[in-house]
Amino acid sequence: MKRLNIRYGTAILLGGVLGPGVLVLPQLGAAVAGPASVLAWAALLLLSAPVAITFAVLGVRYPDGGGVAAFARRAFGDRTAAVVGVWFYGVIPLGTFAGALVGAEAATAALGLGRGVALVVAVLLMAAAFAVNAAGLRTSGRVQMWLLTLLVGLLGTAIVTAGGQVQAAHFTPFAPHGLGGVAAAIGVLLFAFVGWEAASHLSADFAAGATDRDGRRVLLRSTQGALAIVGVLYLALAVVTVGVLGPRAAQPGALGALLETGIGPAARPILAVAALLLSFGGINTYLAGAARLGAALARDGVLPRWFARGGEPGAVPLRSLGLLAAMSAVCAVPVVLLHFDLDFLLRVTAACLAAVTFVGAAAAARLLPAGREHRTAVLATVLSGLALLCCGAFLLAPALLAALTLAGPAGRKPTAPRPAAASVARLAPHDHEATAPATGTLRRGGA
């Protein structure tokens, strides 16, 4: 793989956001907020735009497999970078396995199969995503592009065919649980919007082999394309689900019921296919980003140096990928044996990733020069901070990971920001900062 193009880049970005949460999040949001869950979806879509653009701008200026952790190092120093990296890397095994279970259970339920089969399907989904990532990012992007084309078509069909049956009466009472219900809905629906930070770890692969202008164009246009598709699909799906199903929108299997309303008996096999595609797409993107982050964390001394191999742009970080596979297997055991509630797993994952998003936006607000991009970063910081507060008690998860990280060797590193010589910004011609040649890596030791 030389570098990602716009088609593959859009597919990778879209896969990180348009993931398995679509299968259950409209239902979970409606359960805690009623029809007002539509407001939560709209608010998070407004949050997504500045956050996504901010991460794209950071990726253009500072391409690095460390993603948000690398941005945090530039802005706040090694300790913050280590914490952010562990937040992302540590929660991905749990989050991806939870996503695999979401898709597998939805698919097997649609086909009338039991939980045992769902567990096997979840393991196969994880194995397939690991295999595709081991083959390289370009292969991963190609597979993602075709799968997401089919997926968007399936969801679009469901929305269009059922949309004619929306009833205004189903939107009253609009907010039965008040603003508290909307805030609670934001807390769980965050899971559907935290994929933008995953793609920041692929920024060096967008930039590899490209000119400054090409690197900016590919990453920004990929982000804009993914934003447009996500915005239309999510908001339309939320409105149609509540408007067509009414109280049933808060019950398990809401997406299946919506499909049956629109297209009849063919809905079950279609839902099974959509569930598998959604799960695979999300897992694929998160593993791609996390594998590169793991190599960067090893390069910077947070993980053992042995895991750094393959972290260069265009390479495959097989050792980091293998560590993720082992961690996923370890996470799967208690999830399966103790029957953790799906809502709990999604909220824990969302809280950690929302914390990553907040620090990344704050890093952008500190690093970017005055102008439109800086104002966008400040807005992203404020909005992501408000969304983070909606996670409530689940913020204990990132707090615990931060404490464990700082109690280890990473907690004894210098705290001052240390811009690295090797990962200097790739700027478009209209930018005015002085730069050195960019290699897409961020090495220890500073400039």
Short mmCIF file of C-alpha atoms in Angstrom, two decimals:
data_model
loop_
_atom_site.label_atom_id
_atom_site.label_comp_id
_atom_site.label_asym_id
_atom_site.label_seq_id
_atom_site.Cartn_x
_atom_site.Cartn_y
_atom_site.Cartn_z
CA MET A 1 0.00 0.00 0.00
CA LYS A 2 1.35 3.42 -0.95
CA ARG A 3 -1.35 5.64 0.48
CA LEU A 4 -5.11 5.82 0.90
CA ASN A 5 -7.19 7.54 -1.77
CA ILE A 6 -10.48 9.36 -1.27
CA ARG A 7 -12.69 6.33 -1.95
CA TYR A 8 -10.88 4.01 0.42
CA GLY A 9 -10.36 6.80 2.93
CA THR A 10 -14.08 7.62 3.02
CA ALA A 11 -14.88 3.93 3.49
CA ILE A 12 -12.42 3.58 6.37
CA LEU A 13 -13.71 6.74 8.09
CA LEU A 14 -17.34 5.78 7.53
CA GLY A 15 -16.74 2.33 8.94
CA GLY A 16 -15.51 3.82 12.20
CA VAL A 17 -18.66 5.90 12.70
CA LEU A 18 -21.39 3.92 10.93
CA GLY A 19 -20.83 0.82 13.01
CA PRO A 20 -22.88 -1.84 14.80
CA GLY A 21 -24.39 0.74 17.13
CA VAL A 22 -26.97 1.52 14.43
CA LEU A 23 -28.57 -1.84 15.21
CA VAL A 24 -29.45 -0.97 18.81
CA LEU A 25 -28.79 2.72 19.49
CA PRO A 26 -32.08 4.08 18.06
CA GLN A 27 -33.83 1.68 20.43
CA LEU A 28 -31.65 2.55 23.45
CA GLY A 29 -32.00 6.28 22.80
CA ALA A 30 -35.79 6.04 22.51
CA ALA A 31 -35.93 3.99 25.72
CA VAL A 32 -34.39 6.77 27.84
CA ALA A 33 -35.62 9.90 26.02
CA GLY A 34 -38.71 8.88 24.05
CA PRO A 35 -39.25 10.79 20.78
CA ALA A 36 -36.90 13.49 22.10
CA SER A 37 -34.06 11.08 21.33
CA VAL A 38 -34.20 12.71 17.90
CA LEU A 39 -32.81 15.86 19.57
CA ALA A 40 -29.92 13.83 20.97
CA TRP A 41 -29.13 12.50 17.48
CA ALA A 42 -29.28 16.02 16.02
CA ALA A 43 -27.07 17.44 18.78
CA LEU A 44 -24.45 14.76 18.25
CA LEU A 45 -24.50 15.32 14.50
CA LEU A 46 -23.77 19.01 15.14
CA LEU A 47 -20.93 17.91 17.42
CA SER A 48 -19.54 15.57 14.78
CA ALA A 49 -18.86 18.21 12.14
CA PRO A 50 -16.32 20.37 14.04
CA VAL A 51 -14.78 17.31 15.73
CA ALA A 52 -14.32 15.42 12.45
CA ILE A 53 -12.88 18.44 10.64
CA THR A 54 -10.57 19.20 13.57
CA PHE A 55 -9.11 15.70 13.56
CA ALA A 56 -8.71 15.84 9.79
CA VAL A 57 -6.80 19.14 10.06
CA LEU A 58 -4.56 17.71 12.79
CA GLY A 59 -3.95 14.63 10.65
CA VAL A 60 -2.90 16.80 7.72
CA ARG A 61 -0.54 18.93 9.80
CA TYR A 62 0.89 16.19 12.01
CA PRO A 63 0.54 12.79 10.29
CA ASP A 64 1.41 10.08 12.80
CA GLY A 65 0.28 6.56 13.64
CA GLY A 66 -0.06 7.70 17.25
CA GLY A 67 -3.15 9.71 16.28
CA VAL A 68 -4.67 11.61 19.18
CA ALA A 69 -1.90 10.43 21.52
CA ALA A 70 0.68 12.06 19.22
CA PHE A 71 -1.35 15.27 19.09
CA ALA A 72 -1.65 15.24 22.89
CA ARG A 73 2.13 14.83 23.23
CA ARG A 74 2.72 17.93 21.12
CA ALA A 75 0.22 19.95 23.12
CA PHE A 76 0.44 18.63 26.68
CA GLY A 77 3.44 16.32 27.05
CA ASP A 78 4.25 12.64 27.50
CA ARG A 79 2.00 11.82 30.44
CA THR A 80 -1.14 13.05 28.75
CA ALA A 81 -0.14 11.26 25.56
CA ALA A 82 0.32 8.00 27.44
CA VAL A 83 -3.07 8.30 29.14
CA VAL A 84 -4.86 9.09 25.88
CA GLY A 85 -3.15 6.21 24.11
CA VAL A 86 -4.12 3.76 26.85
CA TRP A 87 -7.72 5.01 26.83
CA PHE A 88 -8.02 4.15 23.16
CA TYR A 89 -5.85 1.05 22.97
CA GLY A 90 -7.18 -0.39 26.22
CA VAL A 91 -10.88 -0.09 25.42
CA ILE A 92 -10.77 -1.23 21.78
CA PRO A 93 -10.67 -4.99 22.58
CA LEU A 94 -13.77 -4.61 24.76
CA GLY A 95 -15.54 -2.27 22.36
CA THR A 96 -14.87 -4.29 19.22
CA PHE A 97 -15.97 -7.54 20.83
CA ALA A 98 -19.12 -5.82 22.09
CA GLY A 99 -19.69 -4.57 18.54
CA ALA A 100 -19.20 -8.07 17.18
CA LEU A 101 -21.76 -9.39 19.66
CA VAL A 102 -24.25 -6.67 18.67
CA GLY A 103 -24.02 -7.65 15.03
CA ALA A 104 -23.94 -11.39 15.66
CA GLU A 105 -26.93 -11.37 18.01
CA ALA A 106 -28.95 -9.19 15.64
CA ALA A 107 -28.12 -11.43 12.67
CA THR A 108 -28.84 -14.71 14.44
CA ALA A 109 -32.04 -13.37 16.03
CA ALA A 110 -33.27 -12.29 12.60
CA LEU A 111 -32.69 -15.84 11.35
CA GLY A 112 -34.15 -17.52 14.43
CA LEU A 113 -30.85 -18.90 15.72
CA GLY A 114 -29.69 -19.13 19.34
CA ARG A 115 -27.07 -17.39 21.48
CA GLY A 116 -24.53 -20.17 20.97
CA VAL A 117 -24.51 -19.51 17.24
CA ALA A 118 -24.27 -15.77 17.91
CA LEU A 119 -21.09 -16.27 19.94
CA VAL A 120 -19.52 -18.29 17.12
CA VAL A 121 -20.49 -15.61 14.59
CA ALA A 122 -19.01 -12.88 16.83
CA VAL A 123 -15.70 -14.73 17.02
CA LEU A 124 -15.70 -15.22 13.24
CA LEU A 125 -16.35 -11.50 12.70
CA MET A 126 -13.40 -10.63 14.92
CA ALA A 127 -11.18 -13.17 13.17
CA ALA A 128 -12.15 -11.83 9.73
CA ALA A 129 -11.40 -8.23 10.74
CA PHE A 130 -8.00 -9.22 12.16
CA ALA A 131 -7.21 -11.15 8.97
CA VAL A 132 -8.15 -8.25 6.68
CA ASN A 133 -6.03 -5.83 8.71
CA ALA A 134 -3.10 -8.24 8.65
CA ALA A 135 -3.32 -8.14 4.84
CA GLY A 136 -2.70 -4.39 4.83
CA LEU A 137 -4.65 -1.14 4.99
CA ARG A 138 -5.30 -0.87 1.26
CA THR A 139 -6.92 -4.31 1.22
CA SER A 140 -8.88 -3.29 4.31
CA GLY A 141 -10.04 -0.08 2.61
CA ARG A 142 -11.08 -1.90 -0.57
CA VAL A 143 -13.13 -4.47 1.35
CA GLN A 144 -14.64 -1.70 3.47
CA MET A 145 -15.65 0.33 0.41
CA TRP A 146 -17.67 -2.46 -1.19
CA LEU A 147 -19.28 -3.58 2.05
CA LEU A 148 -20.30 -0.05 3.01
CA THR A 149 -21.74 0.61 -0.44
CA LEU A 150 -24.01 -2.38 0.08
CA LEU A 151 -24.77 -1.36 3.65
CA VAL A 152 -25.73 2.23 2.81
CA GLY A 153 -28.01 0.85 0.11
CA LEU A 154 -29.72 -1.47 2.61
CA LEU A 155 -30.26 1.24 5.23
CA GLY A 156 -31.39 3.71 2.60
CA THR A 157 -33.95 1.20 1.34
CA ALA A 158 -35.30 0.71 4.87
CA ILE A 159 -35.65 4.46 5.41
CA VAL A 160 -37.32 5.16 2.08
CA THR A 161 -39.75 2.22 2.13
CA ALA A 162 -40.89 2.81 5.72
CA GLY A 163 -40.76 6.61 5.61
CA GLY A 164 -44.23 6.94 4.13
CA GLN A 165 -45.73 5.48 7.30
CA VAL A 166 -44.39 8.10 9.73
CA GLN A 167 -47.18 9.32 12.05
CA ALA A 168 -47.07 12.68 13.83
CA ALA A 169 -48.93 11.16 16.80
CA HIS A 170 -45.90 9.01 17.56
CA PHE A 171 -43.94 12.15 18.50
CA THR A 172 -46.24 13.02 21.42
CA PRO A 173 -45.53 13.30 24.25
CA PHE A 174 -42.24 14.47 22.81
CA ALA A 175 -40.02 14.49 25.91
CA PRO A 176 -41.61 12.21 28.53
CA HIS A 177 -38.37 12.10 30.54
CA GLY A 178 -37.44 15.77 30.17
CA LEU A 179 -34.01 17.17 29.38
CA GLY A 180 -32.46 14.59 31.69
CA GLY A 181 -33.67 11.91 29.31
CA VAL A 182 -32.09 13.71 26.36
CA ALA A 183 -28.78 13.97 28.25
CA ALA A 184 -28.94 10.27 29.10
CA ALA A 185 -29.61 9.49 25.44
CA ILE A 186 -26.56 11.53 24.43
CA GLY A 187 -24.49 9.47 26.86
CA VAL A 188 -25.29 6.20 25.10
CA LEU A 189 -25.63 7.57 21.55
CA LEU A 190 -22.06 8.89 21.81
CA PHE A 191 -21.04 5.35 20.84
CA ALA A 192 -22.33 6.11 17.34
CA PHE A 193 -20.20 9.25 16.93
CA VAL A 194 -16.80 8.45 18.40
CA GLY A 195 -15.21 6.98 15.28
CA TRP A 196 -13.52 10.16 14.06
CA GLU A 197 -10.63 9.81 16.50
CA ALA A 198 -10.00 6.24 15.28
CA ALA A 199 -9.09 7.49 11.82
CA SER A 200 -6.53 9.95 13.23
CA HIS A 201 -4.20 6.98 13.71
CA LEU A 202 -4.29 6.44 9.93
CA SER A 203 -3.20 10.01 9.12
CA ALA A 204 0.33 8.95 8.17
CA ASP A 205 -1.12 6.41 5.72
CA PHE A 206 -3.21 9.15 4.09
CA ALA A 207 -0.10 11.28 3.77
CA ALA A 208 2.46 8.64 2.73
CA GLY A 209 3.76 9.32 -0.76
CA ALA A 210 1.50 12.33 -1.28
CA THR A 211 2.29 15.97 -1.98
CA ASP A 212 1.21 18.49 0.65
CA ARG A 213 -1.81 19.50 -1.43
CA ASP A 214 -2.77 15.87 -2.13
CA GLY A 215 -2.43 14.84 1.51
CA ARG A 216 -4.75 17.63 2.65
CA ARG A 217 -7.25 17.00 -0.15
CA VAL A 218 -7.53 13.25 0.41
CA LEU A 219 -8.01 13.37 4.18
CA LEU A 220 -10.33 16.40 4.21
CA ARG A 221 -12.50 15.18 1.34
CA SER A 222 -12.70 11.71 2.84
CA THR A 223 -13.86 13.27 6.10
CA GLN A 224 -16.40 15.51 4.37
CA GLY A 225 -17.82 12.58 2.42
CA ALA A 226 -18.15 10.43 5.52
CA LEU A 227 -19.79 13.31 7.43
CA ALA A 228 -22.42 13.83 4.75
CA ILE A 229 -23.35 10.16 4.56
CA VAL A 230 -23.46 9.71 8.34
CA GLY A 231 -25.54 12.84 8.85
CA VAL A 232 -28.23 11.86 6.36
CA LEU A 233 -28.44 8.21 7.44
CA TYR A 234 -28.41 8.70 11.21
CA LEU A 235 -30.93 11.53 11.39
CA ALA A 236 -33.27 9.94 8.85
CA LEU A 237 -33.10 6.59 10.63
CA ALA A 238 -33.81 8.18 14.03
CA VAL A 239 -36.83 10.13 12.75
CA VAL A 240 -38.29 7.23 10.79
CA THR A 241 -37.77 4.73 13.63
CA VAL A 242 -39.70 6.88 16.13
CA GLY A 243 -42.25 8.11 13.61
CA VAL A 244 -43.14 4.67 12.27
CA LEU A 245 -42.84 2.48 15.36
CA GLY A 246 -43.97 4.85 18.12
CA PRO A 247 -43.60 3.13 21.53
CA ARG A 248 -42.14 0.06 19.82
CA ALA A 249 -39.07 2.13 18.93
CA ALA A 250 -37.86 1.62 22.52
CA GLN A 251 -38.19 -2.17 22.36
CA PRO A 252 -35.52 -4.70 21.31
CA GLY A 253 -35.47 -5.41 17.60
CA ALA A 254 -36.63 -1.93 16.57
CA LEU A 255 -34.54 -1.89 13.38
CA GLY A 256 -35.92 -5.28 12.37
CA ALA A 257 -39.46 -4.06 12.98
CA LEU A 258 -38.75 -0.99 10.84
CA LEU A 259 -37.44 -3.14 8.00
CA GLU A 260 -40.46 -5.45 8.19
CA THR A 261 -42.77 -2.44 8.03
CA GLY A 262 -41.04 -1.21 4.90
CA ILE A 263 -40.25 -4.34 2.90
CA GLY A 264 -42.15 -7.21 4.51
CA PRO A 265 -40.92 -10.80 5.04
CA ALA A 266 -37.64 -10.18 3.22
CA ALA A 267 -36.60 -7.99 6.15
CA ARG A 268 -35.13 -10.80 8.24
CA PRO A 269 -32.37 -11.95 5.88
CA ILE A 270 -31.68 -8.32 4.93
CA LEU A 271 -31.32 -7.40 8.61
CA ALA A 272 -28.94 -10.32 9.12
CA VAL A 273 -26.73 -9.13 6.27
CA ALA A 274 -26.87 -5.50 7.43
CA ALA A 275 -25.96 -6.52 10.98
CA LEU A 276 -22.88 -8.41 9.85
CA LEU A 277 -21.75 -5.59 7.53
CA LEU A 278 -22.22 -2.92 10.19
CA SER A 279 -20.28 -4.89 12.75
CA PHE A 280 -17.45 -5.80 10.43
CA GLY A 281 -17.05 -2.22 9.20
CA GLY A 282 -16.76 -0.76 12.69
CA ILE A 283 -14.45 -3.49 13.98
CA ASN A 284 -12.25 -3.19 10.89
CA THR A 285 -11.68 0.55 11.26
CA TYR A 286 -11.04 0.47 14.99
CA LEU A 287 -8.56 -2.39 14.71
CA ALA A 288 -6.74 -0.57 11.89
CA GLY A 289 -6.39 2.56 14.03
CA ALA A 290 -5.59 0.74 17.27
CA ALA A 291 -2.91 -1.45 15.68
CA ARG A 292 -1.03 1.63 14.47
CA LEU A 293 -1.51 3.33 17.82
CA GLY A 294 -0.04 0.31 19.60
CA ALA A 295 3.07 0.46 17.43
CA ALA A 296 3.39 4.19 18.16
CA LEU A 297 2.94 3.64 21.90
CA ALA A 298 5.70 1.02 21.79
CA ARG A 299 7.93 3.38 19.82
CA ASP A 300 7.40 6.03 22.50
CA GLY A 301 8.04 3.69 25.42
CA VAL A 302 4.49 3.27 26.76
CA LEU A 303 4.37 -0.35 25.55
CA PRO A 304 7.38 -2.68 25.23
CA ARG A 305 9.58 -1.63 22.30
CA TRP A 306 9.09 -5.05 20.64
CA PHE A 307 5.56 -4.07 19.56
CA ALA A 308 6.79 -1.04 17.56
CA ARG A 309 7.65 -3.05 14.45
CA GLY A 310 5.44 -2.32 11.43
CA GLY A 311 4.35 1.12 12.59
CA GLU A 312 5.84 2.94 9.59
CA PRO A 313 3.41 4.44 7.02
CA GLY A 314 2.40 1.72 4.57
CA ALA A 315 3.62 -1.12 6.82
CA VAL A 316 1.49 -3.60 8.77
CA PRO A 317 1.91 -3.53 12.59
CA LEU A 318 1.44 -7.28 13.01
CA ARG A 319 2.85 -7.43 16.54
CA SER A 320 0.51 -4.73 17.82
CA LEU A 321 -2.35 -6.41 15.96
CA GLY A 322 -1.46 -9.69 17.66
CA LEU A 323 -1.51 -8.01 21.07
CA LEU A 324 -4.97 -6.64 20.30
CA ALA A 325 -6.11 -10.15 19.35
CA ALA A 326 -4.87 -11.53 22.66
CA MET A 327 -6.51 -8.70 24.61
CA SER A 328 -9.78 -9.25 22.73
CA ALA A 329 -9.75 -12.92 23.67
CA VAL A 330 -9.17 -12.03 27.33
CA CYS A 331 -12.03 -9.50 27.28
CA ALA A 332 -14.38 -11.95 25.59
CA VAL A 333 -14.24 -14.48 28.42
CA PRO A 334 -15.89 -12.40 31.20
CA VAL A 335 -18.28 -10.75 28.72
CA VAL A 336 -19.56 -14.17 27.65
CA LEU A 337 -19.50 -15.91 31.03
CA LEU A 338 -20.93 -13.06 33.10
CA HIS A 339 -23.48 -11.93 30.48
CA PHE A 340 -22.62 -8.24 30.74
CA ASP A 341 -25.47 -5.96 29.71
CA LEU A 342 -24.97 -4.54 26.22
CA ASP A 343 -25.90 -1.03 27.35
CA PHE A 344 -23.15 -1.22 30.00
CA LEU A 345 -20.48 -2.30 27.49
CA LEU A 346 -21.41 0.42 25.01
CA ARG A 347 -21.41 3.14 27.68
CA VAL A 348 -17.99 2.11 29.04
CA THR A 349 -16.54 2.15 25.53
CA ALA A 350 -18.23 5.46 24.68
CA ALA A 351 -16.91 7.12 27.86
CA CYS A 352 -13.29 6.19 27.08
CA LEU A 353 -13.52 7.22 23.44
CA ALA A 354 -15.33 10.45 24.33
CA ALA A 355 -12.43 11.28 26.68
CA VAL A 356 -10.01 10.66 23.80
CA THR A 357 -12.06 12.95 21.57
CA PHE A 358 -12.10 15.74 24.16
CA VAL A 359 -8.33 15.69 24.70
CA GLY A 360 -7.74 15.55 20.95
CA ALA A 361 -9.94 18.59 20.37
CA ALA A 362 -8.23 20.44 23.23
CA ALA A 363 -4.84 19.61 21.71
CA ALA A 364 -6.00 21.08 18.42
CA ALA A 365 -7.18 24.25 20.16
CA ARG A 366 -3.68 24.63 21.59
CA LEU A 367 -1.69 23.67 18.49
CA LEU A 368 -3.52 25.27 15.57
CA PRO A 369 -2.72 28.89 14.66
CA ALA A 370 -5.34 31.63 14.95
CA GLY A 371 -7.94 31.47 12.23
CA ARG A 372 -10.91 29.42 11.10
CA GLU A 373 -9.31 26.07 11.94
CA HIS A 374 -8.50 27.22 15.47
CA ARG A 375 -12.05 28.50 16.01
CA THR A 376 -13.38 25.15 14.81
CA ALA A 377 -11.09 23.37 17.27
CA VAL A 378 -12.29 25.53 20.17
CA LEU A 379 -15.91 24.77 19.26
CA ALA A 380 -15.08 21.06 19.03
CA THR A 381 -13.48 21.21 22.49
CA VAL A 382 -16.52 22.84 24.08
CA LEU A 383 -19.01 20.51 22.41
CA SER A 384 -17.04 17.35 23.10
CA GLY A 385 -16.60 18.44 26.72
CA LEU A 386 -20.37 18.82 27.13
CA ALA A 387 -20.91 15.42 25.52
CA LEU A 388 -18.29 13.90 27.84
CA LEU A 389 -20.22 15.13 30.89
CA CYS A 390 -23.25 13.20 29.66
CA CYS A 391 -21.34 9.95 30.30
CA GLY A 392 -21.93 10.46 34.03
CA ALA A 393 -20.73 7.66 36.30
CA PHE A 394 -19.18 5.82 33.36
CA LEU A 395 -16.37 8.39 33.43
CA LEU A 396 -14.96 6.16 36.16
CA ALA A 397 -13.69 3.88 33.37
CA PRO A 398 -11.29 6.42 31.76
CA ALA A 399 -10.41 7.72 35.24
CA LEU A 400 -9.34 4.23 36.33
CA LEU A 401 -7.30 3.67 33.17
CA ALA A 402 -5.62 7.05 33.64
CA ALA A 403 -4.70 6.23 37.23
CA LEU A 404 -3.24 2.86 36.23
CA THR A 405 -1.24 4.46 33.41
CA LEU A 406 0.21 7.21 35.58
CA ALA A 407 1.09 4.69 38.29
CA GLY A 408 3.37 2.91 35.81
CA PRO A 409 6.53 3.96 33.95
CA ALA A 410 4.59 6.45 31.80
CA GLY A 411 3.80 8.48 34.91
CA ARG A 412 7.49 9.21 35.45
CA LYS A 413 8.06 10.75 32.00
CA PRO A 414 8.57 14.49 31.44
CA THR A 415 5.36 16.50 31.38
CA ALA A 416 6.34 19.39 29.09
CA PRO A 417 5.11 19.30 25.49
CA ARG A 418 7.84 17.99 23.19
CA PRO A 419 7.25 18.58 19.47
CA ALA A 420 9.08 15.89 17.54
CA ALA A 421 11.41 16.54 14.66
CA ALA A 422 10.30 13.65 12.51
CA SER A 423 6.58 14.28 12.47
CA VAL A 424 6.39 17.87 11.37
CA ALA A 425 3.25 19.25 9.80
CA ARG A 426 2.36 18.56 6.20
CA LEU A 427 0.98 21.90 5.15
CA ALA A 428 -1.01 23.03 2.17
CA PRO A 429 0.55 25.87 0.15
CA HIS A 430 -1.55 28.55 1.82
CA ASP A 431 -0.26 27.68 5.30
CA HIS A 432 2.62 29.70 6.61
CA GLU A 433 4.41 27.70 9.31
CA ALA A 434 8.01 26.68 8.75
CA THR A 435 8.35 22.93 8.36
CA ALA A 436 10.90 20.20 8.02
CA PRO A 437 10.40 17.11 5.85
CA ALA A 438 7.61 14.94 7.22
CA THR A 439 8.03 11.22 7.61
CA GLY A 440 4.85 10.43 9.49
CA THR A 441 6.59 9.27 12.66
CA LEU A 442 6.96 10.80 16.06
CA ARG A 443 10.15 9.76 17.80
CA ARG A 444 11.21 10.03 21.35
CA GLY A 445 13.76 12.60 22.34
CA GLY A 446 12.16 15.66 20.82
CA ALA A 447 13.59 18.10 18.34
#
